[in-house]
CSV table of C-alpha atoms in Angstrom, one decimal:
chain,number,residue,atom,x,y,z
Z,22,GLY,CA,-117.8,-232.1,-46.6
Z,23,GLU,CA,-117.0,-229.2,-47.6
Z,24,SER,CA,-115.3,-225.6,-45.9
Z,25,VAL,CA,-115.5,-222.2,-46.5
Z,26,GLY,CA,-112.3,-220.4,-46.2
Z,27,LEU,CA,-110.1,-219.8,-43.7
Z,28,HIS,CA,-113.2,-218.6,-40.4
Z,29,LEU,CA,-113.8,-222.5,-40.6
Z,30,PRO,CA,-110.7,-223.6,-39.3
Z,31,THR,CA,-112.4,-227.6,-38.5
Z,32,LEU,CA,-113.6,-229.7,-41.2
Z,33,SER,CA,-115.7,-233.2,-40.0
Z,34,VAL,CA,-116.3,-236.0,-43.1
Z,35,GLN,CA,-117.4,-239.3,-43.0
Z,36,GLU,CA,-115.2,-242.1,-43.8
Z,37,GLY,CA,-115.4,-242.8,-47.7
Z,38,ASP,CA,-117.1,-239.1,-48.5
Z,39,ASN,CA,-114.8,-236.7,-50.0
Z,40,SER,CA,-113.4,-233.4,-48.9
Z,41,ILE,CA,-113.1,-230.6,-49.9
Z,42,ILE,CA,-110.8,-227.7,-47.5
Z,43,ASN,CA,-110.5,-224.7,-49.5
Z,44,CYS,CA,-108.1,-221.8,-49.0
Z,45,ALA,CA,-108.1,-217.5,-50.0
Z,46,TYR,CA,-105.0,-216.2,-50.8
Z,47,SER,CA,-104.7,-212.1,-51.5
Z,48,ASN,CA,-101.6,-212.0,-53.8
Z,49,SER,CA,-102.3,-211.4,-57.4
Z,50,ALA,CA,-98.4,-212.4,-58.0
Z,51,SER,CA,-98.8,-215.5,-56.4
Z,52,ASP,CA,-97.4,-217.6,-58.7
Z,53,TYR,CA,-96.9,-221.3,-57.1
Z,54,PHE,CA,-99.2,-223.1,-54.6
Z,55,ILE,CA,-98.4,-226.1,-51.8
Z,56,TRP,CA,-100.6,-228.0,-49.9
Z,57,TYR,CA,-98.9,-229.5,-46.7
Z,58,LYS,CA,-100.5,-232.6,-44.8
Z,59,GLN,CA,-99.2,-231.9,-40.7
Z,60,GLU,CA,-100.1,-235.0,-38.6
Z,61,SER,CA,-100.1,-234.9,-35.1
Z,62,GLY,CA,-96.5,-234.5,-33.2
Z,63,LYS,CA,-94.9,-233.9,-36.7
Z,64,GLY,CA,-93.7,-231.6,-39.5
Z,65,PRO,CA,-96.0,-230.7,-42.6
Z,66,GLN,CA,-95.9,-232.8,-45.2
Z,67,PHE,CA,-95.6,-232.3,-48.5
Z,68,ILE,CA,-98.7,-232.8,-50.5
Z,69,ILE,CA,-99.6,-231.5,-54.2
Z,70,ASP,CA,-98.6,-228.5,-56.2
Z,71,ILE,CA,-99.6,-226.3,-58.6
Z,72,ARG,CA,-98.1,-223.4,-60.8
Z,73,SER,CA,-100.3,-220.2,-61.1
Z,74,ASN,CA,-100.4,-221.1,-65.1
Z,75,MET,CA,-102.7,-224.4,-64.1
Z,76,ASP,CA,-106.4,-224.8,-62.8
Z,77,LYS,CA,-106.1,-228.1,-62.2
Z,78,ARG,CA,-103.7,-230.7,-61.1
Z,79,GLN,CA,-104.4,-234.5,-59.7
Z,80,GLY,CA,-102.4,-236.3,-57.9
Z,81,GLN,CA,-103.3,-239.9,-55.9
Z,82,ARG,CA,-106.7,-239.5,-54.2
Z,83,VAL,CA,-105.9,-235.4,-54.1
Z,84,THR,CA,-106.6,-233.1,-56.8
Z,85,VAL,CA,-105.5,-229.4,-56.6
Z,86,LEU,CA,-108.1,-226.5,-58.0
Z,87,LEU,CA,-107.1,-223.1,-58.7
Z,88,ASN,CA,-109.0,-220.3,-59.7
Z,89,LYS,CA,-107.0,-217.1,-60.4
Z,90,THR,CA,-110.0,-215.3,-61.3
Z,91,VAL,CA,-111.1,-214.8,-57.4
Z,92,LYS,CA,-108.1,-216.2,-55.4
Z,93,HIS,CA,-108.7,-219.7,-54.2
Z,94,LEU,CA,-107.0,-222.8,-54.3
Z,95,SER,CA,-108.4,-225.9,-52.8
Z,96,LEU,CA,-107.8,-229.2,-51.8
Z,97,GLN,CA,-109.9,-232.5,-53.1
Z,98,ILE,CA,-109.5,-235.4,-51.3
Z,99,ALA,CA,-111.1,-238.6,-52.1
Z,100,ALA,CA,-112.6,-241.2,-50.1
Z,101,THR,CA,-111.4,-239.6,-47.5
Z,102,GLN,CA,-109.7,-242.7,-44.7
Z,103,PRO,CA,-108.7,-242.0,-40.9
Z,104,GLY,CA,-105.5,-241.4,-42.1
Z,105,ASP,CA,-105.9,-238.9,-43.3
Z,106,SER,CA,-107.3,-237.1,-40.5
Z,107,ALA,CA,-104.7,-233.9,-40.1
Z,108,VAL,CA,-104.3,-230.4,-40.2
Z,109,TYR,CA,-104.1,-228.8,-43.8
Z,110,PHE,CA,-102.2,-225.9,-45.1
Z,111,CYS,CA,-101.8,-223.9,-48.4
Z,112,ALA,CA,-99.0,-222.2,-49.2
Z,113,GLU,CA,-98.1,-219.7,-51.6
Z,114,ASN,CA,-94.7,-218.3,-53.3
Z,115,ILE,CA,-94.8,-214.7,-55.0
Z,116,ARG,CA,-93.4,-214.5,-57.9
Z,117,GLY,CA,-90.1,-212.9,-57.8
Z,118,SER,CA,-89.2,-214.3,-53.8
Z,119,SER,CA,-88.5,-217.8,-55.9
Z,120,ASN,CA,-84.5,-218.0,-55.0
Z,121,THR,CA,-85.3,-217.6,-51.3
Z,122,GLY,CA,-88.0,-220.0,-51.9
Z,123,LYS,CA,-89.8,-217.9,-49.2
Z,124,LEU,CA,-93.0,-218.9,-49.0
Z,125,ILE,CA,-96.6,-217.5,-47.4
Z,126,PHE,CA,-98.3,-220.2,-45.0
Z,127,GLY,CA,-102.3,-219.7,-44.5
Z,128,GLN,CA,-103.5,-220.9,-40.6
Z,129,GLY,CA,-104.7,-224.5,-41.6
Z,130,THR,CA,-107.4,-226.3,-41.4
Z,131,THR,CA,-108.0,-229.4,-39.0
Z,132,LEU,CA,-109.7,-232.7,-41.4
Z,133,GLN,CA,-111.5,-234.9,-38.9
Z,134,VAL,CA,-112.5,-238.6,-40.8
Z,135,LYS,CA,-115.5,-240.4,-38.4
Z,136,PRO,CA,-115.8,-243.9,-38.6
U,20,ASP,CA,-86.6,-238.5,-50.4
U,21,VAL,CA,-85.4,-235.2,-48.6
U,22,LYS,CA,-84.9,-235.8,-45.7
U,23,VAL,CA,-84.7,-232.9,-42.8
U,24,THR,CA,-83.3,-234.2,-39.6
U,25,GLN,CA,-84.0,-231.8,-36.0
U,26,SER,CA,-81.3,-232.7,-33.5
U,27,SER,CA,-84.2,-232.7,-30.8
U,28,ARG,CA,-88.0,-233.6,-30.2
U,29,TYR,CA,-88.5,-232.1,-26.9
U,30,LEU,CA,-86.3,-229.9,-25.4
U,31,VAL,CA,-86.6,-228.2,-21.9
U,32,LYS,CA,-84.7,-225.5,-20.9
U,33,ARG,CA,-84.2,-222.0,-18.3
U,34,THR,CA,-84.7,-218.9,-18.0
U,35,GLY,CA,-82.2,-216.7,-19.3
U,36,GLU,CA,-80.3,-219.9,-21.3
U,37,LYS,CA,-78.6,-219.9,-24.2
U,38,VAL,CA,-80.2,-222.6,-26.4
U,39,PHE,CA,-79.2,-224.4,-29.7
U,40,LEU,CA,-81.4,-225.9,-32.1
U,41,GLU,CA,-79.9,-227.7,-34.6
U,42,CYS,CA,-81.3,-229.2,-38.3
U,43,VAL,CA,-79.4,-230.9,-40.9
U,44,GLN,CA,-80.6,-231.7,-44.7
U,45,ASP,CA,-79.5,-234.4,-46.8
U,46,MET,CA,-80.7,-232.8,-50.2
U,47,ASP,CA,-78.2,-230.4,-51.2
U,48,HIS,CA,-80.6,-227.4,-51.1
U,49,GLU,CA,-79.5,-224.1,-50.8
U,50,ASN,CA,-82.3,-222.4,-49.2
U,51,MET,CA,-83.1,-223.1,-45.4
U,52,PHE,CA,-85.7,-221.9,-42.8
U,53,TRP,CA,-86.8,-221.5,-39.2
U,54,TYR,CA,-90.3,-221.4,-38.6
U,55,ARG,CA,-91.9,-221.4,-35.0
U,56,GLN,CA,-95.5,-222.7,-35.0
U,57,ASP,CA,-97.9,-221.3,-32.3
U,58,PRO,CA,-101.7,-222.4,-31.9
U,59,GLY,CA,-103.9,-220.1,-33.8
U,60,LEU,CA,-100.8,-218.1,-35.4
U,61,GLY,CA,-99.4,-220.4,-37.7
U,62,LEU,CA,-96.2,-220.6,-39.2
U,63,ARG,CA,-94.1,-217.7,-38.2
U,64,LEU,CA,-90.6,-217.3,-40.1
U,65,ILE,CA,-87.9,-216.5,-38.0
U,66,TYR,CA,-85.1,-216.6,-39.9
U,67,PHE,CA,-83.8,-217.6,-43.6
U,68,SER,CA,-80.7,-218.3,-45.7
U,69,TYR,CA,-80.0,-218.9,-49.3
U,70,ASP,CA,-76.3,-219.9,-49.2
U,71,VAL,CA,-73.6,-220.7,-46.9
U,72,LYS,CA,-72.7,-217.9,-44.6
U,73,MET,CA,-76.3,-216.1,-45.6
U,74,LYS,CA,-78.8,-215.0,-43.6
U,75,GLU,CA,-81.7,-212.7,-43.9
U,76,LYS,CA,-84.4,-211.9,-40.5
U,77,GLY,CA,-88.0,-213.0,-41.4
U,78,ASP,CA,-91.1,-211.7,-39.4
U,79,ILE,CA,-90.3,-212.5,-35.7
U,80,PRO,CA,-86.4,-212.5,-35.8
U,81,GLU,CA,-86.1,-210.5,-32.1
U,82,GLY,CA,-84.3,-213.1,-30.2
U,83,TYR,CA,-82.9,-215.2,-31.7
U,84,SER,CA,-79.7,-215.9,-34.7
U,85,VAL,CA,-78.7,-218.7,-36.7
U,86,SER,CA,-75.5,-220.2,-38.3
U,87,ARG,CA,-74.5,-221.3,-41.4
U,88,GLU,CA,-71.5,-222.7,-41.8
U,89,LYS,CA,-72.1,-225.6,-43.6
U,90,LYS,CA,-74.7,-225.9,-46.6
U,91,GLU,CA,-76.6,-229.4,-45.1
U,92,ARG,CA,-76.9,-227.2,-41.8
U,93,PHE,CA,-78.6,-224.2,-40.3
U,94,SER,CA,-78.9,-223.4,-36.7
U,95,LEU,CA,-81.5,-221.8,-34.7
U,96,ILE,CA,-79.7,-219.8,-31.5
U,97,LEU,CA,-81.9,-218.8,-28.8
U,98,GLU,CA,-79.7,-216.3,-26.9
U,99,SER,CA,-81.1,-215.6,-23.6
U,100,ALA,CA,-83.9,-217.7,-23.6
U,101,SER,CA,-87.3,-216.5,-22.5
U,102,THR,CA,-90.8,-218.2,-21.0
U,103,ASN,CA,-92.5,-216.4,-24.3
U,104,GLN,CA,-90.5,-218.4,-26.8
U,105,THR,CA,-92.0,-222.1,-25.2
U,106,SER,CA,-92.8,-223.4,-28.7
U,107,MET,CA,-92.8,-225.8,-31.5
U,108,TYR,CA,-89.5,-225.0,-33.9
U,109,LEU,CA,-89.6,-226.4,-37.1
U,110,CYS,CA,-86.3,-226.0,-39.8
U,111,ALA,CA,-87.3,-226.8,-43.2
U,112,SER,CA,-85.0,-226.3,-46.7
U,113,SER,CA,-85.5,-226.2,-50.4
U,114,LEU,CA,-84.1,-226.4,-54.0
U,115,ARG,CA,-83.0,-222.8,-55.7
U,116,ALA,CA,-84.3,-223.2,-59.1
U,117,ARG,CA,-85.3,-220.8,-61.8
U,118,GLY,CA,-88.7,-221.8,-60.7
U,119,PRO,CA,-90.5,-222.1,-56.8
U,120,LYS,CA,-90.1,-225.5,-55.0
U,121,PRO,CA,-91.8,-227.1,-52.4
U,122,GLN,CA,-89.6,-226.7,-48.8
U,123,HIS,CA,-89.5,-230.0,-46.9
U,124,PHE,CA,-89.9,-229.8,-42.9
U,125,GLY,CA,-88.2,-231.6,-40.0
U,126,ASP,CA,-90.5,-232.8,-37.3
U,127,GLY,CA,-89.6,-230.3,-35.0
U,128,THR,CA,-89.0,-229.4,-31.9
U,129,ARG,CA,-90.7,-229.1,-29.1
U,130,LEU,CA,-88.9,-226.6,-26.7
U,131,SER,CA,-89.6,-225.3,-22.9
U,132,ILE,CA,-88.6,-222.5,-21.3
U,133,LEU,CA,-88.7,-222.7,-17.5
C-alpha cells in the first residue's frame, strides 16, 4: 500500500504487506526530520529520525527515506502488523532553531491494518 | 527511557475556572513544550520553554500562560477557561544540544470545558 502526500489521510493495508507513508515538506532550510506514531489514547511516540545529510536510515522493521530534491520524506514499515495501526506524523526542524528544539508537525496519516 | 508525565488523563472544568495542567519530565531536558491537538488541525504549539523561568509564545498562546519554576516541571494555565479550549493537551520535552533532538511526549490530558 502507498499513500500519496498529505491529502490522503488514511492508508489501509493487509497484515503482512509493506506500508509506505509519505510526507511533503516545504522549507528547504529543514535539516532534521522525525517520524512519530500515535496510538489511540496515547501521546506521539518517537519512531525514527534522519538528518538532512543522509538519504536513508533503517530501524527495526522501519526505514525512513529522505529526498531533498523534491522535499519528500517517507516511512516504510516492513511486514505490517495489527499493532502498527495508528496515526503517523512527520515532523521537521528548521536549521537554526535546534537550540529551542521547535518542530513543525505534519497533519498525520492514519494507518489501518486489516487482518 | 524518557518519561514525560502529565498529571491528569481526563479533566472536566467549568467555563470561567482557572485550570492548571502539570507536566513533569525525568530526563533533565532543557526544552519543554505545550501543544493542543484537535481533529483536522494537528498539533499546535501553545508555549515552550528552553530554560527555567524562560518562556516563549508558540502559535496559539491566547488564553493561556505557563510557568517553569523548576527544570523538570512545566505548567500550562488556562486563565479563564472557555468552551473552545476543550481539547487534548500534550506536553513534550527535548534535550538542548548542538544538533536537533526529538521531542518526547506525555500521554496527554483530555480537557473538557462545560
